[in-house]
Short mmCIF file of C-alpha atoms (C1' of nucleotides) in Angstrom, two decimals:
data_model
loop_
_atom_site.label_atom_id
_atom_site.label_comp_id
_atom_site.label_asym_id
_atom_site.label_seq_id
_atom_site.Cartn_x
_atom_site.Cartn_y
_atom_site.Cartn_z
CA MET A 213 60.55 108.91 127.21
CA ASN A 214 59.64 108.68 130.87
CA ARG A 215 62.06 111.14 132.35
CA GLY A 216 59.96 112.55 135.25
CA LEU A 217 61.10 111.77 138.77
CA SER A 218 57.66 110.59 139.89
CA ASP A 219 54.09 110.38 138.79
CA PRO A 220 54.61 110.64 135.06
CA SER A 221 51.38 112.05 133.73
CA PRO A 222 50.77 111.37 130.06
CA PHE A 223 49.47 114.94 129.74
CA PRO A 224 52.46 117.20 129.31
CA SER A 225 52.50 120.53 131.06
CA ARG A 226 53.43 123.65 129.17
CA ALA A 227 56.96 123.63 130.49
CA GLU A 228 57.31 120.02 129.51
CA LYS A 229 56.29 120.81 125.98
CA LEU A 230 58.87 123.55 125.70
CA SER A 231 61.57 121.28 126.99
CA GLU A 232 60.28 118.58 124.70
CA ARG A 233 61.00 120.85 121.79
CA GLU A 234 64.45 121.51 123.15
CA ARG A 235 65.14 117.83 123.51
CA LYS A 236 64.02 117.13 119.99
CA ARG A 237 66.14 119.97 118.67
CA GLU A 238 69.04 118.50 120.56
CA ALA A 239 68.46 115.05 119.12
CA VAL A 240 68.42 116.44 115.60
CA LEU A 241 71.66 118.30 116.24
CA ARG A 242 73.30 115.17 117.62
CA ALA A 243 72.23 113.09 114.68
CA ALA A 244 73.52 115.75 112.33
CA VAL A 245 76.92 116.11 113.94
CA ARG A 246 77.36 112.36 114.01
CA ALA A 247 76.53 112.12 110.33
CA PHE A 248 78.85 115.02 109.48
CA ASN A 249 81.70 113.44 111.40
CA ALA A 250 81.15 109.98 110.04
CA ARG A 251 80.72 110.78 106.37
CA GLY A 252 81.84 114.34 105.96
CA PHE A 253 79.65 117.42 105.65
CA HIS A 254 79.14 117.15 101.91
CA SER A 255 78.58 113.43 101.74
CA ALA A 256 76.13 113.42 104.64
CA SER A 257 72.76 114.43 103.25
CA LEU A 258 70.00 115.89 105.34
CA ASP A 259 67.82 113.07 104.11
CA ASP A 260 70.25 110.65 105.75
CA VAL A 261 70.16 112.61 108.99
CA ALA A 262 66.38 112.68 108.90
CA ALA A 263 66.17 108.97 108.15
CA SER A 264 68.41 108.14 111.10
CA LEU A 265 65.77 109.72 113.35
CA HIS A 266 62.77 108.37 111.39
CA ILE A 267 61.70 111.88 110.50
CA SER A 268 61.54 113.82 107.27
CA LYS A 269 63.88 116.47 105.96
CA PRO A 270 61.56 119.44 106.45
CA THR A 271 61.51 118.61 110.16
CA ILE A 272 65.20 119.42 110.30
CA TYR A 273 64.46 122.79 108.75
CA HIS A 274 61.72 123.24 111.31
CA TYR A 275 64.12 122.78 114.22
CA LEU A 276 67.43 124.03 112.95
CA GLY A 277 67.23 125.73 109.57
CA ASN A 278 69.26 125.01 106.49
CA LYS A 279 72.27 122.77 106.23
CA GLU A 280 74.81 125.50 106.87
CA GLN A 281 72.92 126.68 109.94
CA VAL A 282 72.97 123.14 111.26
CA LEU A 283 76.71 122.95 110.74
CA LEU A 284 77.28 126.36 112.30
CA GLU A 285 75.27 125.34 115.34
CA CYS A 286 77.40 122.22 115.67
CA VAL A 287 80.71 124.04 115.51
CA THR A 288 79.42 126.78 117.79
CA ARG A 289 78.60 124.14 120.38
CA GLY A 290 82.09 122.73 120.14
CA LEU A 291 83.71 126.12 120.34
CA GLU A 292 81.60 127.07 123.33
CA LYS A 293 82.88 124.03 125.16
CA LEU A 294 86.42 125.01 124.34
CA GLN A 295 85.77 128.53 125.55
CA GLU A 296 84.39 127.22 128.82
CA ALA A 297 87.49 125.07 129.23
CA ALA A 298 89.68 128.13 128.72
CA ASP A 299 87.68 130.19 131.22
CA ALA A 300 87.81 127.39 133.76
CA ALA A 301 91.57 127.05 133.36
CA GLU A 302 92.02 130.78 133.90
CA ARG A 303 90.20 130.49 137.21
CA GLU A 304 92.37 127.64 138.47
CA SER A 305 95.22 128.00 140.95
CA GLY A 306 98.78 126.78 140.47
CA THR A 307 101.53 127.89 138.14
CA GLY A 308 100.87 129.11 134.66
CA LEU A 309 102.09 125.77 133.37
CA ASP A 310 99.60 123.95 135.59
CA ARG A 311 96.74 126.00 134.20
CA LEU A 312 97.98 125.61 130.64
CA ARG A 313 98.29 121.84 131.01
CA SER A 314 94.85 121.64 132.51
CA PHE A 315 93.41 123.53 129.57
CA LEU A 316 95.30 121.47 127.02
CA ARG A 317 94.04 118.21 128.42
CA ARG A 318 90.47 119.44 128.34
CA TYR A 319 91.02 120.89 124.86
CA ALA A 320 92.16 117.52 123.53
CA GLU A 321 89.26 115.70 125.16
CA ILE A 322 86.72 118.03 123.64
CA ASN A 323 88.27 117.52 120.23
CA MET A 324 87.52 113.83 120.52
CA ASP A 325 83.89 114.56 121.32
CA ASP A 326 81.12 114.91 118.74
CA PHE A 327 80.98 118.69 118.60
CA GLY A 328 84.69 119.32 119.08
CA ARG A 329 85.54 116.82 116.40
CA CYS A 330 83.17 118.66 114.11
CA VAL A 331 85.01 121.95 114.75
CA ILE A 332 88.26 120.38 113.62
CA ARG A 333 86.82 118.64 110.60
CA THR A 334 84.98 121.68 109.33
CA GLY A 335 86.88 123.72 106.79
CA GLU A 336 86.04 127.25 105.84
CA GLU A 337 85.50 126.17 102.27
CA MET A 338 82.37 124.37 103.42
CA LEU A 339 80.76 127.61 104.58
CA SER A 340 79.40 130.75 102.99
CA ALA A 341 81.46 133.90 103.32
CA ASP A 342 79.40 135.00 106.31
CA GLY A 343 79.48 131.64 107.97
CA ALA A 344 83.21 131.36 107.46
CA ARG A 345 83.71 134.76 109.08
CA ARG A 346 81.72 133.82 112.17
CA PHE A 347 83.52 130.50 112.37
CA ARG A 348 86.90 132.19 112.11
CA GLU A 349 86.01 134.70 114.82
CA LEU A 350 85.00 132.01 117.27
CA LYS A 351 88.09 129.96 116.58
CA SER A 352 90.24 133.02 116.94
CA ARG A 353 88.96 133.55 120.48
CA ILE A 354 90.11 130.09 121.47
CA ASP A 355 93.46 130.73 119.90
CA LEU A 356 93.82 133.96 121.85
CA ALA A 357 92.78 132.26 125.06
CA MET A 358 95.46 129.65 124.53
CA ARG A 359 98.07 132.29 123.84
CA SER A 360 96.98 134.10 126.95
CA LEU A 361 97.54 131.02 129.06
CA ILE A 362 100.92 130.51 127.43
CA GLU A 363 101.89 134.11 128.14
CA GLU A 364 100.92 133.77 131.78
CA ALA A 365 103.07 130.68 132.04
CA VAL A 366 105.94 132.53 130.43
CA GLY A 367 105.27 135.39 132.80
CA ASP A 368 105.59 133.34 135.99
CA GLY A 369 108.59 131.47 134.59
CA SER A 370 106.94 128.07 134.51
CA ILE A 371 107.66 127.76 130.79
CA GLU A 372 110.14 129.26 128.36
CA THR A 373 109.53 130.01 124.72
CA THR A 374 110.50 132.47 122.05
CA ASP A 375 107.48 132.34 119.80
CA VAL A 376 104.13 132.24 121.59
CA LYS A 377 102.11 132.16 118.41
CA LEU A 378 103.94 129.24 116.85
CA LEU A 379 103.91 127.39 120.14
CA ALA A 380 100.14 127.80 120.29
CA PHE A 381 99.80 126.48 116.75
CA THR A 382 102.08 123.56 117.53
CA LEU A 383 100.15 122.58 120.63
CA ALA A 384 96.81 123.07 118.96
CA GLY A 385 97.87 121.08 115.91
CA ALA A 386 99.03 118.14 117.95
CA LEU A 387 95.86 118.13 120.06
CA ASN A 388 93.53 118.67 117.14
CA TRP A 389 94.79 115.67 115.26
CA PRO A 390 93.06 112.99 117.35
CA ALA A 391 89.80 114.39 115.96
CA ARG A 392 90.89 112.72 112.73
CA TRP A 393 92.01 109.32 113.93
CA HIS A 394 90.56 108.59 117.35
CA ARG A 395 87.67 106.13 117.50
CA PRO A 396 85.66 106.22 120.76
CA ASP A 397 85.52 102.42 120.69
CA GLY A 398 89.30 102.13 120.40
CA PRO A 399 91.60 100.77 123.10
CA LEU A 400 92.57 104.14 124.60
CA THR A 401 90.13 106.54 126.23
CA ALA A 402 90.10 110.18 125.28
CA GLU A 403 91.34 111.09 128.75
CA ALA A 404 94.31 108.75 128.53
CA ILE A 405 95.29 110.04 125.12
CA SER A 406 94.95 113.64 126.24
CA ALA A 407 97.04 113.11 129.34
CA THR A 408 99.84 111.34 127.50
CA MET A 409 99.96 113.83 124.67
CA VAL A 410 100.06 116.79 127.02
CA ASP A 411 102.89 115.15 128.94
CA LEU A 412 104.81 114.63 125.74
CA LEU A 413 104.28 118.19 124.66
CA THR A 414 104.92 120.02 127.91
CA ALA A 415 108.09 118.15 128.75
CA GLY A 416 109.51 120.22 125.94
CA ILE A 417 108.24 123.50 127.23
CA ALA A 418 109.54 123.20 130.76
CA PRO A 419 112.89 124.90 131.38
CA ARG A 420 115.78 122.45 131.21
CA ARG A 421 116.88 121.32 134.61
CA MET B 287 107.63 127.10 75.71
CA ASN B 288 111.12 127.29 74.31
CA ARG B 289 112.91 125.01 76.71
CA GLY B 290 115.59 123.57 74.36
CA LEU B 291 119.18 124.47 75.05
CA SER B 292 119.93 125.52 71.49
CA ASP B 293 118.48 125.56 67.99
CA PRO B 294 114.82 125.25 68.91
CA SER B 295 113.20 123.65 65.92
CA PRO B 296 109.47 124.28 65.60
CA PHE B 297 109.04 120.66 64.56
CA PRO B 298 108.92 118.56 67.70
CA SER B 299 110.75 115.27 67.77
CA ARG B 300 109.02 112.18 69.01
CA ALA B 301 110.64 112.40 72.42
CA GLU B 302 109.59 116.02 72.65
CA LYS B 303 106.03 115.10 71.97
CA LEU B 304 106.02 112.51 74.70
CA SER B 305 107.47 114.92 77.17
CA GLU B 306 104.99 117.51 75.95
CA ARG B 307 102.21 115.17 77.00
CA GLU B 308 103.88 114.68 80.35
CA ARG B 309 104.17 118.41 80.86
CA LYS B 310 100.53 118.94 80.05
CA ARG B 311 99.51 116.16 82.36
CA GLU B 312 101.60 117.79 85.04
CA ALA B 313 99.99 121.18 84.45
CA VAL B 314 96.53 119.68 84.77
CA LEU B 315 97.51 117.96 88.00
CA ARG B 316 98.92 121.19 89.41
CA ALA B 317 95.81 123.13 88.53
CA ALA B 318 93.67 120.44 90.12
CA VAL B 319 95.59 120.26 93.37
CA ARG B 320 95.56 124.04 93.68
CA ALA B 321 91.82 124.12 93.17
CA PHE B 322 91.26 121.28 95.64
CA ASN B 323 93.38 123.01 98.26
CA ALA B 324 91.85 126.41 97.73
CA ARG B 325 88.19 125.47 97.64
CA GLY B 326 88.01 121.93 98.93
CA PHE B 327 87.61 118.78 96.88
CA HIS B 328 83.82 118.90 96.68
CA SER B 329 83.48 122.60 96.00
CA ALA B 330 86.15 122.62 93.32
CA SER B 331 84.54 121.44 90.12
CA LEU B 332 86.45 119.94 87.23
CA ASP B 333 84.93 122.65 85.08
CA ASP B 334 86.68 125.20 87.28
CA VAL B 335 89.96 123.35 86.97
CA ALA B 336 89.56 123.14 83.23
CA ALA B 337 88.66 126.82 82.94
CA SER B 338 91.76 127.81 84.89
CA LEU B 339 93.83 126.23 82.11
CA HIS B 340 91.58 127.39 79.27
CA ILE B 341 90.74 123.84 78.39
CA SER B 342 87.57 121.77 78.58
CA LYS B 343 86.54 119.15 81.08
CA PRO B 344 86.95 116.12 78.81
CA THR B 345 90.61 117.06 78.42
CA ILE B 346 91.09 116.40 82.12
CA TYR B 347 89.59 112.97 81.65
CA HIS B 348 91.93 112.45 78.72
CA TYR B 349 95.01 113.13 80.83
CA LEU B 350 94.06 111.96 84.29
CA GLY B 351 90.74 110.16 84.43
CA ASN B 352 87.83 110.84 86.71
CA LYS B 353 87.75 113.18 89.65
CA GLU B 354 88.70 110.57 92.20
CA GLN B 355 91.65 109.41 90.11
CA VAL B 356 92.82 113.01 89.92
CA LEU B 357 92.63 113.31 93.68
CA LEU B 358 94.36 109.99 94.23
CA GLU B 359 97.17 111.03 91.92
CA CYS B 360 97.56 114.24 93.91
CA VAL B 361 97.77 112.55 97.29
CA THR B 362 100.02 109.83 95.89
CA ARG B 363 102.44 112.52 94.76
CA GLY B 364 102.45 114.05 98.20
CA LEU B 365 102.92 110.73 99.92
CA GLU B 366 105.74 109.79 97.57
CA LYS B 367 107.56 112.94 98.58
CA LEU B 368 107.09 112.06 102.23
CA GLN B 369 108.36 108.55 101.57
CA GLU B 370 111.45 109.94 99.87
CA ALA B 371 112.05 112.20 102.84
CA ALA B 372 111.84 109.22 105.17
CA ASP B 373 114.21 107.17 103.03
CA ALA B 374 116.66 110.04 102.84
CA ALA B 375 116.58 110.50 106.60
CA GLU B 376 117.27 106.81 107.11
CA ARG B 377 120.43 107.13 104.99
CA GLU B 378 121.75 110.10 106.95
CA SER B 379 124.47 109.92 109.56
CA GLY B 380 124.29 111.26 113.11
CA THR B 381 122.26 110.17 116.09
CA GLY B 382 118.76 108.82 115.79
CA LEU B 383 117.48 112.15 117.02
CA ASP B 384 119.41 113.95 114.29
CA ARG B 385 117.83 111.76 111.63
CA LEU B 386 114.40 112.10 113.17
CA ARG B 387 114.67 115.88 113.32
CA SER B 388 115.83 116.00 109.76
CA PHE B 389 112.85 113.96 108.65
CA LEU B 390 110.39 115.99 110.71
CA ARG B 391 111.57 119.25 109.20
CA ARG B 392 111.20 117.91 105.70
CA TYR B 393 107.85 116.37 106.62
CA ALA B 394 106.51 119.73 107.75
CA GLU B 395 107.80 121.49 104.66
CA ILE B 396 106.15 119.01 102.34
CA ASN B 397 102.88 119.48 104.18
CA MET B 398 102.98 123.16 103.29
CA ASP B 399 103.47 122.32 99.62
CA ASP B 400 100.68 121.77 97.11
CA PHE B 401 100.65 117.99 97.11
CA GLY B 402 101.48 117.52 100.75
CA ARG B 403 98.79 119.97 101.77
CA CYS B 404 96.36 117.94 99.68
CA VAL B 405 97.29 114.76 101.55
CA ILE B 406 96.39 116.41 104.83
CA ARG B 407 93.20 117.99 103.62
CA THR B 408 91.89 114.85 101.99
CA GLY B 409 89.61 112.79 104.17
CA GLU B 410 88.72 109.20 103.53
CA GLU B 411 85.07 110.12 103.29
CA MET B 412 85.87 111.86 99.99
CA LEU B 413 87.00 108.60 98.40
CA SER B 414 85.41 105.36 97.29
CA ALA B 415 86.03 102.29 99.42
CA ASP B 416 88.88 101.22 97.14
CA GLY B 417 90.41 104.66 96.96
CA ALA B 418 90.22 105.04 100.72
CA ARG B 419 91.99 101.74 101.18
CA ARG B 420 94.88 102.69 98.90
CA PHE B 421 95.12 106.08 100.57
CA ARG B 422 95.22 104.50 104.00
CA GLU B 423 97.91 102.06 102.97
CA LEU B 424 100.17 104.78 101.64
CA LYS B 425 99.68 106.93 104.74
CA SER B 426 100.33 103.95 106.93
CA ARG B 427 103.76 103.50 105.36
CA ILE B 428 104.72 107.02 106.30
CA ASP B 429 103.48 106.45 109.81
CA LEU B 430 105.56 103.30 110.09
CA ALA B 431 108.62 105.08 108.72
CA MET B 432 108.22 107.77 111.35
CA ARG B 433 107.87 105.18 114.11
CA SER B 434 110.92 103.44 112.79
CA LEU B 435 112.97 106.61 113.06
CA ILE B 436 111.64 107.19 116.55
CA GLU B 437 112.55 103.67 117.58
CA GLU B 438 116.06 104.07 116.26
CA ALA B 439 116.42 107.24 118.27
CA VAL B 440 115.13 105.46 121.35
CA GLY B 441 117.54 102.64 120.57
CA ASP B 442 120.65 104.79 120.52
CA GLY B 443 119.47 106.74 123.57
CA SER B 444 119.12 110.08 121.83
CA ILE B 445 115.48 110.29 122.88
CA GLU B 446 113.32 108.80 125.60
CA THR B 447 109.69 107.91 125.34
CA THR B 448 107.23 105.38 126.61
CA ASP B 449 104.70 105.35 123.83
CA VAL B 450 106.15 105.38 120.32
CA LYS B 451 102.80 105.30 118.60
CA LEU B 452 101.32 108.22 120.49
CA LEU B 453 104.53 110.17 120.07
CA ALA B 454 104.37 109.65 116.33
CA PHE B 455 100.76 110.84 116.27
CA THR B 456 101.63 113.84 118.36
CA LEU B 457 104.51 114.87 116.14
CA ALA B 458 102.56 114.21 112.97
CA GLY B 459 99.56 116.13 114.23
CA ALA B 460 101.59 119.17 115.12
CA LEU B 461 103.40 119.14 111.78
CA ASN B 462 100.30 118.42 109.73
CA TRP B 463 98.45 121.39 111.06
CA PRO B 464 100.26 124.07 109.05
CA ALA B 465 98.64 122.51 105.98
CA ARG B 466 95.46 124.12 107.29
CA TRP B 467 96.64 127.60 108.20
CA HIS B 468 99.89 128.37 106.44
CA ARG B 469 99.69 130.73 103.46
CA PRO B 470 102.75 130.68 101.16
CA ASP B 471 102.54 134.47 100.88
CA GLY B 472 102.61 134.88 104.65
CA PRO B 473 105.45 136.42 106.64
CA LEU B 474 107.15 133.14 107.59
CA THR B 475 108.63 130.71 105.11
CA ALA B 476 107.80 127.05 105.30
CA GLU B 477 111.40 126.29 106.25
CA ALA B 478 111.36 128.75 109.15
CA ILE B 479 108.11 127.37 110.48
CA SER B 480 109.31 123.79 110.16
CA ALA B 481 112.56 124.51 111.93
CA THR B 482 110.92 126.32 114.82
CA MET B 483 108.20 123.74 115.29
CA VAL B 484 110.64 120.86 115.26
CA ASP B 485 112.77 122.66 117.84
CA LEU B 486 109.73 123.15 120.04
CA LEU B 487 108.75 119.53 119.74
CA THR B 488 112.12 117.84 120.11
CA ALA B 489 113.20 119.85 123.10
CA GLY B 490 110.62 117.70 124.86
CA ILE B 491 111.91 114.45 123.56
CA ALA B 492 115.53 114.87 124.54
CA PRO B 493 116.47 113.33 127.88
CA ARG B 494 116.39 115.86 130.71
CA ARG B 495 119.86 117.11 131.56
"C1'" DC C 1262 96.46 107.05 50.42
"C1'" DA C 1263 93.66 104.80 53.87
"C1'" DA C 1264 93.25 103.92 58.43
"C1'" DT C 1265 94.19 104.85 62.93
"C1'" DC C 1266 95.23 107.44 66.90
"C1'" DA C 1267 96.00 111.62 69.87
"C1'" DA C 1268 94.12 115.70 71.39
"C1'" DT C 1269 90.77 118.47 71.75
"C1'" DA C 1270 85.88 120.61 71.65
"C1'" DT C 1271 80.60 121.11 72.11
"C1'" DA C 1272 76.68 119.65 73.88
"C1'" DC C 1273 74.38 116.45 76.09
"C1'" DT C 1274 72.50 113.00 80.06
"C1'" DT C 1275 71.86 112.07 84.59
"C1'" DG C 1276 72.00 111.54 89.60
"C1'" DT C 1277 71.89 113.74 93.73
"C1'" DG C 1278 70.58 116.48 97.16
"C1'" DA C 1279 69.29 121.15 98.96
"C1'" DG C 1280 65.54 123.67 99.60
"C1'" DT C 1281 60.24 124.58 99.22
"C1'" DA C 1282 55.17 124.49 98.51
"C1'" DA C 1283 51.24 122.88 100.15
"C1'" DG C 1284 48.63 119.90 102.82
"C1'" DT C 1285 47.31 117.42 107.45
"C1'" DT C 1286 46.44 116.85 112.19
"C1'" DA C 1287 46.38 118.19 116.89
"C1'" DT C 1288 46.52 121.53 120.31
"C1'" DA C 1289 46.25 125.97 122.31
"C1'" DT C 1290 44.13 130.46 122.46
"C1'" DA C 1291 40.98 134.40 121.78
"C1'" DT D 931 33.58 127.52 118.40
"C1'" DA D 932 36.63 129.69 115.13
"C1'" DT D 933 41.27 130.41 114.40
"C1'" DA D 934 45.91 130.46 114.72
"C1'" DT D 935 50.02 127.94 115.47
"C1'" DA D 936 53.18 123.93 116.14
"C1'" DA D 937 54.69 119.85 114.32
"C1'" DC D 938 54.97 117.33 111.05
"C1'" DT D 939 54.28 114.88 106.08
"C1'" DT D 940 54.50 113.97 100.86
"C1'" DA D 941 55.82 115.37 96.77
"C1'" DC D 942 57.73 118.43 94.27
"C1'" DT D 943 61.49 122.04 91.92
"C1'" DC D 944 65.77 123.24 90.60
"C1'" DA D 945 70.71 123.78 90.17
"C1'" DC D 946 74.88 122.00 89.87
"C1'" DA D 947 78.43 119.18 88.51
"C1'" DA D 948 80.17 114.47 87.15
"C1'" DG D 949 80.63 111.92 83.49
"C1'" DT D 950 79.77 110.72 78.30
"C1'" DA D 951 78.55 110.60 73.29
"C1'" DT D 952 80.00 112.40 69.37
"C1'" DA D 953 82.41 115.34 66.18
"C1'" DT D 954 86.69 117.54 64.43
"C1'" DT D 955 91.32 118.14 63.23
"C1'" DG D 956 95.98 116.95 62.53
"C1'" DA D 957 99.63 113.90 62.66
"C1'" DT D 958 101.52 108.79 62.21
"C1'" DT D 959 101.91 104.66 60.19
"C1'" DG D 960 101.22 100.52 57.44
#
DNA sequence: CAATCAATATACTTGTGAGTAAGTTATATA
DNA sequence: TATATAACTTACTCACAAGTATATTGATTG
């Protein structure tokens, strides 16, 4: 509650109220994505989500809209993180393989996070036609970014491959899967898993020496 | 309809009636798994499934039981096929890597088939506690079979790896993913995809030369 | 031939959960 | 001070889909 650096007045300023709304919105979104991940989109009811925050269902509508909008906001968050990871990797130095590996590690980590996990676990059949289209478009951008990184690595000779598209699917598939089985309270951290998996995968991409 | 080799009598024998029941049961199961895969378990209603066969919902209950039992039968079918593939691979000759590759190709193919695809797309949150437990057990057997094949390959030196468990997850993840994106009417056959993906993956497992 | 069973249908019950209408209180604004 | 608006609530509606009660028909069997 008391997040000010000093002198926490009980009378909120205007800016504080705005950010208060943002923080509440955020909390609702978090609760929703956790519920979706834990019990599945269909089985998690908005009443459950509301109850977990000691609020009522209409409050969710107040902050985020209907159930599909909530889900779309969740997956958009996850996909934004992935996009940022791709952009960051593009800006890095090193060989194409270095940049690709860097992206893949981050990609896997995000997929073990709340919003990334939600991206993986959300199927198009859960969405309306419009929602599914938007979802597909966003995912497609990530796919293209990954292919782009692969092509750059092919270009500078740091990897060899015949089929960029299938390679992208293979890498993505392997690194998406932890979203299904990884438990944050398990023995291995997300970073450790990511690093090991990327090592396993890229050893196969590197030219034979 | 007329599946006899010769002299098709319109009066079915007792054996024919039994097999008729089996064939109908099979048709219902097929229709169900297709609907589940196409629209998702929750969105696919048993009324839809029934309508697609021009029958009524109680007929599904007559042949297969309730919706969860239908789903469990579907995933059991898929997992049985995977188990057979593992057993077959174990009986093959060649190096451990040969047997592993053979299994992985078959594994990927099955996952692009109706029942295999259903295994991948079915989450535990869709099942009752009991159903989820059975599902987990069956999946676990496949996982163990894959680890076993990996260990044999490590044993005879045809592959090198430090973490068998994570390698199994990585391979499985990559080869599960086509269940999400592959369309049977697409440009690449399931066999072609499997072969290419397994090549991509195993090139990284083989000892560096 | 009576009784039972298999295979189907129609027409219902029922639970669940998304979404909404309408009210309440507090605060900001004109 | 009146009024609009934000931030909620309780208490509904309503649709959908799982599952069931019951009836019908035709074949099987004792």
